[in-house]
Coordinates of C-alpha atoms and ligand atoms in Angstrom, one line a residue:
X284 CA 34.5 53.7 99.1
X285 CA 31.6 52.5 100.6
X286 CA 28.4 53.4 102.7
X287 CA 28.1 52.2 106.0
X288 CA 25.9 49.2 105.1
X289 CA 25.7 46.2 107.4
X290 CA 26.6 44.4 104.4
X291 CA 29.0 45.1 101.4
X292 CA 26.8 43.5 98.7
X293 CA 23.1 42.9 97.7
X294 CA 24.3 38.7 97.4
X295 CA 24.8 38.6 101.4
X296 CA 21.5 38.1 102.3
X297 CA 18.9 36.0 101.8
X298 CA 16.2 38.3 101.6
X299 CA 17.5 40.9 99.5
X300 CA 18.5 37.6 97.4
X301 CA 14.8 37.1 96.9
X302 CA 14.4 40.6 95.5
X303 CA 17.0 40.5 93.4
X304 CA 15.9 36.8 91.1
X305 CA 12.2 38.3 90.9
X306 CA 12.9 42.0 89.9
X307 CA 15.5 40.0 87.5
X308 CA 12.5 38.4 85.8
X309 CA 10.1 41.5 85.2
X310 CA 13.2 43.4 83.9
X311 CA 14.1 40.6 81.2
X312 CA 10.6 40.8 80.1
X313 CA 10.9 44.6 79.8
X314 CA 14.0 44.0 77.9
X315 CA 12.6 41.6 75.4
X316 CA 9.5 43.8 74.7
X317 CA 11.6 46.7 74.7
X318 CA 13.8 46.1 71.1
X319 CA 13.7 50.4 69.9
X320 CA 12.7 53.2 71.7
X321 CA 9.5 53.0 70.1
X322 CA 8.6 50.0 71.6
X323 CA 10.1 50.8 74.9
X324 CA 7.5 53.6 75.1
X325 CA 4.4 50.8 74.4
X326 CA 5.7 49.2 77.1
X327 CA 6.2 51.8 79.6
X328 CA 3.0 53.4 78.9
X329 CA 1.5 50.2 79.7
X330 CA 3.0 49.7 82.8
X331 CA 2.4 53.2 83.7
X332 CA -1.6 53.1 83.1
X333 CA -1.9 50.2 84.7
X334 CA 0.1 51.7 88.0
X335 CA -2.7 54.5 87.6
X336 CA -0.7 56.9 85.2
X337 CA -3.5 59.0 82.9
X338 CA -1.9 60.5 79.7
X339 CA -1.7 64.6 80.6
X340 CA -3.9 65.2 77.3
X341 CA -6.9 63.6 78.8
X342 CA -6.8 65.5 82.1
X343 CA -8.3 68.6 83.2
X344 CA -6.7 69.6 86.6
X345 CA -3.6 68.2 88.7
X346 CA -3.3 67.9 92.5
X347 CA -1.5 66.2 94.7
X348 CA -1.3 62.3 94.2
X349 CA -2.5 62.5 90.9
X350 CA 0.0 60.8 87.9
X351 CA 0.3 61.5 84.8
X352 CA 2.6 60.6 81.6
X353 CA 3.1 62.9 78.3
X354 CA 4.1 60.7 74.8
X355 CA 6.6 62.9 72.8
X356 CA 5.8 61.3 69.0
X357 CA 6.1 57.6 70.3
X358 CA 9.9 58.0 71.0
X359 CA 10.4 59.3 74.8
X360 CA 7.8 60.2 77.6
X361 CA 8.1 61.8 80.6
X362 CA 6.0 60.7 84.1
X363 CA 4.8 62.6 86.6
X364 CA 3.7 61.8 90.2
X365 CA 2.7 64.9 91.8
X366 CA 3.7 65.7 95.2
X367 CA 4.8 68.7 96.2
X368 CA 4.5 72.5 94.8
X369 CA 6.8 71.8 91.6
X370 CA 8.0 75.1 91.9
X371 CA 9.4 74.3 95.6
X372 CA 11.6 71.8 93.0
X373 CA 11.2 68.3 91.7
X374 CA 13.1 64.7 92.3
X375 CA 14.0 63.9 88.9
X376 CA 15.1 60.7 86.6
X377 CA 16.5 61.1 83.3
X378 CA 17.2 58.4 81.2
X379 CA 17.5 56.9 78.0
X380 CA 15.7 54.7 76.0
X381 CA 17.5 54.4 72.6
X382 CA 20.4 52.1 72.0
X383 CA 23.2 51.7 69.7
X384 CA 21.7 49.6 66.4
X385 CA 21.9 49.7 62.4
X386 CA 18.6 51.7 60.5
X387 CA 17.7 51.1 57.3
X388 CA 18.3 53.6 54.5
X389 CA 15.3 55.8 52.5
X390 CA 16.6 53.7 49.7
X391 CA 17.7 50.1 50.8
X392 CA 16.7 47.5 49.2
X393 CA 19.3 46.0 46.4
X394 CA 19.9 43.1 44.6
X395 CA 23.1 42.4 43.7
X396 CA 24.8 38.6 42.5
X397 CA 21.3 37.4 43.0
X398 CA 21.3 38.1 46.5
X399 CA 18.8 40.5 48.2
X400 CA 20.2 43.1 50.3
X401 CA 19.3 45.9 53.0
X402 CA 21.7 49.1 53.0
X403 CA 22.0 50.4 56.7
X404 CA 23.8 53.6 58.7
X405 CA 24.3 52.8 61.5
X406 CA 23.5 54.7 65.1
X407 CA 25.2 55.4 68.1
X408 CA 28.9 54.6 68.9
X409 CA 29.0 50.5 67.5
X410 CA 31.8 48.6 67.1
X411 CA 30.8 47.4 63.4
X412 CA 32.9 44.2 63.4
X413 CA 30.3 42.9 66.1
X414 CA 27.7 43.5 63.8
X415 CA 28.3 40.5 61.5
X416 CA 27.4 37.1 61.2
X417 CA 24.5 37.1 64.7
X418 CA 21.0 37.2 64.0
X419 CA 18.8 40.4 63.7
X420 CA 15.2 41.8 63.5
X421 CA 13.8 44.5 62.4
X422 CA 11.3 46.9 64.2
X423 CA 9.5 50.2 63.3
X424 CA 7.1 51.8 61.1
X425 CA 6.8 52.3 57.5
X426 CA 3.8 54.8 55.9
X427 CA 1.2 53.7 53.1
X428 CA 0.8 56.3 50.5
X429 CA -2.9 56.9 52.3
X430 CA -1.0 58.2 55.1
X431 CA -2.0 55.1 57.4
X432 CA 1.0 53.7 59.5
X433 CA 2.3 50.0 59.5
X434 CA 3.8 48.7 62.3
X435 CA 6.7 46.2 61.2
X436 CA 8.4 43.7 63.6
X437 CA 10.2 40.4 61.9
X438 CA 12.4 38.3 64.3
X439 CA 11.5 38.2 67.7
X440 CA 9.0 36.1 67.7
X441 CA 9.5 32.6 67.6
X442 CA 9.1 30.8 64.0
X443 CA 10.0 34.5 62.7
X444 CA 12.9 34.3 60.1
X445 CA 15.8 36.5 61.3
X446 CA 18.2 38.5 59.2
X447 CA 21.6 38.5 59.3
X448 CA 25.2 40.8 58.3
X449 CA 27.6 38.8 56.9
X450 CA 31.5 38.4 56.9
X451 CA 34.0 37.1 55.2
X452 CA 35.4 33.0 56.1
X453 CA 38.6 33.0 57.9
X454 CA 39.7 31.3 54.8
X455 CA 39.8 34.3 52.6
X456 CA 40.2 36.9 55.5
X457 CA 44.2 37.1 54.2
X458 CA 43.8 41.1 53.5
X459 CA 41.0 41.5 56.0
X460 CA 42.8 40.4 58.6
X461 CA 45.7 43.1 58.1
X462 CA 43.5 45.7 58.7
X463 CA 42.6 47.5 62.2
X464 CA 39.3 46.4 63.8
X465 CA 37.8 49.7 63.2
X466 CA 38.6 49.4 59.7
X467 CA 38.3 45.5 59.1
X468 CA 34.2 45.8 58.8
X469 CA 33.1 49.3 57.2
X470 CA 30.3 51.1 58.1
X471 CA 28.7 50.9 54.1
X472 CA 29.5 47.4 54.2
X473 CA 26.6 46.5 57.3
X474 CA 24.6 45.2 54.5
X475 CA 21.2 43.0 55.8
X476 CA 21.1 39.8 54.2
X477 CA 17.4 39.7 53.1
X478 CA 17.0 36.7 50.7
X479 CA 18.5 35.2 47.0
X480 CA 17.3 34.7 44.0
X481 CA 15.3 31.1 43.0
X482 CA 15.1 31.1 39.2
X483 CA 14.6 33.8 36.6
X484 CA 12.5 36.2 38.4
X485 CA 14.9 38.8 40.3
X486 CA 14.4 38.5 43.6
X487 CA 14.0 42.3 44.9
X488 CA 10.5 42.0 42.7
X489 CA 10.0 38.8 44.7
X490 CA 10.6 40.7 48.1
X491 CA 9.1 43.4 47.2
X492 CA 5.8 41.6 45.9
X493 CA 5.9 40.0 49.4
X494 CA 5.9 42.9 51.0
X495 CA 3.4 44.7 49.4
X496 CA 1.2 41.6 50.1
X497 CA 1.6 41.2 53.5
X498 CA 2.1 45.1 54.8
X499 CA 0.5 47.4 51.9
X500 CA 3.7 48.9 51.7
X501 CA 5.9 49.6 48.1
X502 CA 9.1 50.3 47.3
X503 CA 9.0 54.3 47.4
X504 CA 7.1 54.1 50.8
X505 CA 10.9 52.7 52.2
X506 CA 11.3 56.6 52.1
X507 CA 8.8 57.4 54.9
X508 CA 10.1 55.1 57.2
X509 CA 11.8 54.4 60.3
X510 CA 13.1 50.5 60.6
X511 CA 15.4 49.8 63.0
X512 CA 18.1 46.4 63.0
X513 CA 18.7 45.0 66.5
X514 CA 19.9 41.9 67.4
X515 CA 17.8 39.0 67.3
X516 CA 18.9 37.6 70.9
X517 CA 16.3 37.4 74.1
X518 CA 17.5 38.6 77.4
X519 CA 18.9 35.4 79.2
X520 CA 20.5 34.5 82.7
X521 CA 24.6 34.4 82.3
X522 CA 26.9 32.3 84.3
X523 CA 26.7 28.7 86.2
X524 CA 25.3 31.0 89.0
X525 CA 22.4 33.2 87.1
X526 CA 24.4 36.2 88.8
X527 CA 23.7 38.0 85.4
X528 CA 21.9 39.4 82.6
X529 CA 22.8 39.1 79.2
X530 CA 20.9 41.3 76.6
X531 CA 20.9 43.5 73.7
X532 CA 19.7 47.3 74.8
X533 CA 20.8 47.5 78.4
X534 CA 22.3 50.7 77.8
X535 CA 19.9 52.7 78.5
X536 CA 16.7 50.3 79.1
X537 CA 18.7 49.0 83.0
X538 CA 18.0 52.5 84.4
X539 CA 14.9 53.4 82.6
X540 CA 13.4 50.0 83.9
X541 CA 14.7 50.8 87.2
X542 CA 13.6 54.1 87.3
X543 CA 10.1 53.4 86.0
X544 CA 9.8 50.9 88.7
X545 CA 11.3 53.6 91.2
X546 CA 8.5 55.7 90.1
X547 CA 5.5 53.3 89.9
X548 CA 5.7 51.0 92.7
X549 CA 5.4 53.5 95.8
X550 CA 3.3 56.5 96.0
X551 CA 2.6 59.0 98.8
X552 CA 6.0 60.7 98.4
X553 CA 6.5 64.1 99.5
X554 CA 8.3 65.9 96.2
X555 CA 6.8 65.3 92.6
X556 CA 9.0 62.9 91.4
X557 CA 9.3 62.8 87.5
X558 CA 10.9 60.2 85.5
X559 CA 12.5 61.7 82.1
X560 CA 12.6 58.6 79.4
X561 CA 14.5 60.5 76.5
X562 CA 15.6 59.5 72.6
X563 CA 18.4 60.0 70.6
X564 CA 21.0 59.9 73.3
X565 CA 23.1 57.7 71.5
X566 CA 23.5 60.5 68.5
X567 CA 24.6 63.7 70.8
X568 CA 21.0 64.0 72.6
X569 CA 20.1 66.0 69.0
X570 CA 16.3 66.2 67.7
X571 CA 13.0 67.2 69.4
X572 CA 13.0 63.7 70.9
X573 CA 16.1 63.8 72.6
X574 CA 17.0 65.4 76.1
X575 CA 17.8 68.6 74.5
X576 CA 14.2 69.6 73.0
X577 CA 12.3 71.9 74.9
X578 CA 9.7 69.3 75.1
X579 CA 10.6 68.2 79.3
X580 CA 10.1 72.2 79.9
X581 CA 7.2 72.7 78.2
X582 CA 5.7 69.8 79.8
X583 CA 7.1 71.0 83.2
X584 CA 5.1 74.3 82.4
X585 CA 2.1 72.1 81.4
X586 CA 2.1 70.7 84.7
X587 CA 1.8 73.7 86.8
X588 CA 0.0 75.4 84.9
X589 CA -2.9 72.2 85.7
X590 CA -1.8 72.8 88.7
X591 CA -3.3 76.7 88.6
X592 CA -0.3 78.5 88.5
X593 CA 0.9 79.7 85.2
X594 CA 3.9 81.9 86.4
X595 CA 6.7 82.6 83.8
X596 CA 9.1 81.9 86.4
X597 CA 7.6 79.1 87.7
X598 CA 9.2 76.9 85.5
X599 CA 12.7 77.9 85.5
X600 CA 12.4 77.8 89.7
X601 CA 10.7 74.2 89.3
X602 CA 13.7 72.4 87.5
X603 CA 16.6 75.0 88.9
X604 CA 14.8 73.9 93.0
X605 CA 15.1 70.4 91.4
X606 CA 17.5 66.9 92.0
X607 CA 18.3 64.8 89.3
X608 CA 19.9 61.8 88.5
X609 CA 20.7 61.3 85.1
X610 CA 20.5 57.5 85.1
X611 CA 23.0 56.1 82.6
X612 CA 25.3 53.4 82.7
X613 CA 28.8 53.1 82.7
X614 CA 31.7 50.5 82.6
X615 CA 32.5 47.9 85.2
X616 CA 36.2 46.9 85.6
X617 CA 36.7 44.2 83.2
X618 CA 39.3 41.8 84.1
X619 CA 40.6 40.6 80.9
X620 CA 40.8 44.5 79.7
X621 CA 42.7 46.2 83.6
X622 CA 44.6 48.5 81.5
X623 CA 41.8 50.7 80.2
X624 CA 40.8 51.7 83.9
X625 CA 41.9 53.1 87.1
X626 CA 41.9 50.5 89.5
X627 CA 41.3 52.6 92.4
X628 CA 38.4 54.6 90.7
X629 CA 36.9 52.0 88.7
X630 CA 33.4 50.2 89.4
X631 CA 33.2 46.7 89.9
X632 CA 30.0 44.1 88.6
X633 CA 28.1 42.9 91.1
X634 CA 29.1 45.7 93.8
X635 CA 26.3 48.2 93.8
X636 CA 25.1 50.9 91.4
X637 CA 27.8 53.5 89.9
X638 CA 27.9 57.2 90.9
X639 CA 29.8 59.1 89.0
X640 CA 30.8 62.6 90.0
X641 CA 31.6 63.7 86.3
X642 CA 31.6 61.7 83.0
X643 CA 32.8 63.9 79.9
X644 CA 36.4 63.2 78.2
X645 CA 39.9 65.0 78.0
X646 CA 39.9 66.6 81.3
X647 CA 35.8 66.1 82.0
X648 CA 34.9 68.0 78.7
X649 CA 31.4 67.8 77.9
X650 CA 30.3 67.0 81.4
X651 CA 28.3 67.8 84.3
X652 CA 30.9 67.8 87.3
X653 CA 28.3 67.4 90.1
X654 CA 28.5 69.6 93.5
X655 CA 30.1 67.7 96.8
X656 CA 27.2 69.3 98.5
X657 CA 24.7 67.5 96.7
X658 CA 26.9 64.0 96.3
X659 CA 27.0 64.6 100.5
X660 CA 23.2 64.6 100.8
X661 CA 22.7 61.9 98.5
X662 CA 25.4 59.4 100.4
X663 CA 23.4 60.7 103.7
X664 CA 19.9 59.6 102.0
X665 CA 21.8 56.3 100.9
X666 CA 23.1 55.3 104.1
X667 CA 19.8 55.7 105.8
X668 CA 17.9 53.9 103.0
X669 CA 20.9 51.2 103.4
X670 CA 21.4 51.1 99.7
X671 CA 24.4 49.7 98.8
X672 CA 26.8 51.9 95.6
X673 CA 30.1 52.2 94.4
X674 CA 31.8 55.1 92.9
X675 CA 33.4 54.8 89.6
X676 CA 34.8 56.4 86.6
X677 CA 34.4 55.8 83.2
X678 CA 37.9 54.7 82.2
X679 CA 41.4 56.0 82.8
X680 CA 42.3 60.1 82.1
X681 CA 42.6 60.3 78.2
X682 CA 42.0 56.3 77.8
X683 CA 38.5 57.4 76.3
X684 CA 35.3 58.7 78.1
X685 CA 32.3 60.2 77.4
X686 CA 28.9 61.7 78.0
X687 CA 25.1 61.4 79.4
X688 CA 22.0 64.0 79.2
X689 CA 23.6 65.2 82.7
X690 CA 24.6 68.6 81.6
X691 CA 21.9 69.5 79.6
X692 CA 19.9 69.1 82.7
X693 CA 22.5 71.0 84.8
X694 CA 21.6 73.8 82.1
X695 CA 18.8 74.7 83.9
X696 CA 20.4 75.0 87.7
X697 CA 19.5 71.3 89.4
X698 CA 21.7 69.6 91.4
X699 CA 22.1 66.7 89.1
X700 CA 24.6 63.7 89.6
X701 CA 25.1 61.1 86.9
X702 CA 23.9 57.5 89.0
X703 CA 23.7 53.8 86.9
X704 CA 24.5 50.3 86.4
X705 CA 28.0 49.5 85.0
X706 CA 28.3 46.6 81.8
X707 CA 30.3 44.8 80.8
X708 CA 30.6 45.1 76.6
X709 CA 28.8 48.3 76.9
X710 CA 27.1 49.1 73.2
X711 CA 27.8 45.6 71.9
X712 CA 24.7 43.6 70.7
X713 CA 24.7 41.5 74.2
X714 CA 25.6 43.5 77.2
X715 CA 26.0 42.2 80.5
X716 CA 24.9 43.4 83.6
X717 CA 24.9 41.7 87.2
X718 CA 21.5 41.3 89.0
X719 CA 22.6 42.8 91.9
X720 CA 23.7 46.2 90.3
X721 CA 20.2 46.0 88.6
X722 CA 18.8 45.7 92.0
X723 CA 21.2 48.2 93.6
X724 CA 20.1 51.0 90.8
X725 CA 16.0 50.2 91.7
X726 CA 16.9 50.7 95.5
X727 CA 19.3 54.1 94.8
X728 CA 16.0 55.5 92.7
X729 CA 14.0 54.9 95.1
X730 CA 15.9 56.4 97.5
X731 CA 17.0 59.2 95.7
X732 CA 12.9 59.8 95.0
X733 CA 11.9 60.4 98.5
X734 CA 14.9 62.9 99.6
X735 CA 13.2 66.0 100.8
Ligands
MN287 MN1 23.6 55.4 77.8
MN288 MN1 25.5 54.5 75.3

């Protein structure tokens, strides 16, 4: 099911060959600075200002052509580029910047056997026996009793010690291996391996001594924390070709990238065009950073109102006038697992960005099943824009599924249409993507962003 394209993929010409290897390069470099959502929102506020995005708190007035960005507690953001009359309705990208991972508990830190270890629960939908035995850092923030924040990051950088889960040796896996793989590695067993014991001191006073020296930070202050595990591995080139990208996070940080890029790198468009990067996706879109809070409306009403019009309706016509995409990915057809997927409605890697008409699960609950209308006008806007997609669904009927921050958006009356690159090994620590879907999603974003 294609578009008419003079071409079926990005790969066939040189040019667009070009495009693909150097966007390829900036994104990798997203993805390494990008380990939590925290950090995701340093780096996209920094690539925003320096496009020319002001944060909203330091502006007086908004007109056409100006952009702005709001922070929501370090977690998500949301950028504006006005165009248009919001109210006449908005082009719109949501996406996600939070991935699957293990936090650390209020309570943590053990010793046990003379070994030194982190409790974790972890987040999002993880497959725990992939978890083990790979190294891990650990980002976020931990508070001093003064109230002053500490920002913690051990393991990216290089000469950093890494941490690590581990697992049994196949030699004493007898009664581990007759269990099923959801049940082989438990969920209380994710345990961080943190350091052991040298002599008669115990070593959680040693850690914790070591801490305090080189953060301020004590035990009890573990409490008012957020650290988040994530795997320890850079974003690299995949395959004797460099046709992809392996890397830890790509769920969700392929279409935020893509669609901050979308956003940032043309201007003049006709329709404010607003890109949506939300948290807490990966737990149910729950908590006053996810997609859910009232947070994008209010800052929708924010808008106009700098704008000069502070109409009560004026911001339920703004989003229900509106398009979205909610940019998400999903799962391309992988060979060695056919039976999982409908062949004829499955997307392949390396074939073009995914649109999928409806997501959800057990005959499309939970989803956003998106008007033919609006999937008409967007093929139209495609075609002309000669971006190259696929359609695809996420799996065969009652094989699995599941959901994206598309019907919380729908909520308010926009057209929206769930539109994003498909993985391989979706939520394991390294995901895999093809550079030309990568490519594909910037060109369908940019598209979609100057539909009138
Ligand atoms: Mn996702
Ligand atoms: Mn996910």
């Amino acid at each position: 099911m294609k578009t008419m394209t003079d071409h079926k993929t990005y790969w066939e010409r040189k040019e667009d060959i070009e495009e693909i290897m150097r966007f390829s390069e900036s994104y990798k470099d997203f993805l390494n600075a990008a380990r939590t959502e925290r950090m995701a929102v340093s780096e996209i506020r920094r690539l925003a200002e320096a496009a020319g995005y002001r944060n909203f708190d330091e502006v007086d007035a908004l007109k056409a052509g100006d952009r702005v960005y709001f922070v929501n507690r370090e977690k998500s953001m949301i950028l504006f580029d006005i165009g248009s009359d919001p109210e006449e309705g908005m082009s719109i990208i949501a996406s996600h910047i939070d991935s699957p991972r293990l936090d650390l508990k209020a309570n943590p830190l053990y010793e046990d056997e003379g070994v030194a270890l982190l409790k974790t629960h972890y987040y999002g939908g993880v497959k725990k026996y992939q978890w083990t035995a790979i190294p891990l850092a650990i980002h976020g923030v931990m508070f001093r009793k003064d109230g002053t924040k500490v920002d913690i990051h051990i393991g990216d950088e290089p000469g950093d010690p890494i941490f690590t889960v581990t697992d049994l040796a196949p030699h004493l896996g007898k009664s581990q291996n007759k269990k099923t793989l959801a049940e082989g590695i438990l969920g209380e067993n994710l345990n961080i391996l943190a350091g052991h014991r040298k002599g008669d001191e115990a070593v959680k006073e040693e850690l914790l001594a070591l801490i305090k020296e080189k953060y301020g930070v004590e035990e009890d202050d573990f409490v008012v924390s957020e650290l988040e595990v994530v795997p320890a591995f850079s974003a690299r080139d995949l395959g004797f070709d460099r046709s992809m990208i392996a890397s830890y996070g790509q769920d969700d940080r392929v279409c935020a990238y893509s669609s901050l890029r979308a956003l940032i790198d043309t201007a003049g468009r006709k329709r404010t065009c607003v890109a949506v990067f939300a948290d807490k996706e990966e737990i149910g879109s729950v908590g006053n950073t996810s997609m859910s809070a009232k947070y994008f409306e209010n800052a929708v009403g924010e808008v106009l109102a700098a704008m000069g019009n502070d109409s009560h309706l004026a911001i339920r016509r703004a989003l229900a006038n509106s398009y979205v995409l909610s940019a998400d990915v999903t799962a391309a057809l992988d060979p060695t697992y056919p039976e999982v997927m409908d062949k004829m409605n499955a997307a392949r890697l390396g074939e073009g960005v995914c649109l999928m008409k409806y997501t959800g699960s057990r005959g499309k609950n939970g989803t956003s099943d998106a008007n033919a209308e609006f999937l008409a006008k967007l093929r139209k806007k495609f075609a002309d824009d000669d971006v190259i997609w696929q359609f695809g669904e996420l799996g065969k009927v009652d094989e699995g599924g599941g959901g994206t921050v598309a019907y919380i958006l729908a909520e308010t009356g926009a057209e929206v249409v769930d539109l994003g690159t498909a993985l391989f090994s979706m939520h394991a620590p390294y995901e895999v993507a093809s550079k030309a879907d990568i490519y594909s999603t910037y060109r369908a974003y940019t598209s979609f962003l100057t539909m009138d």
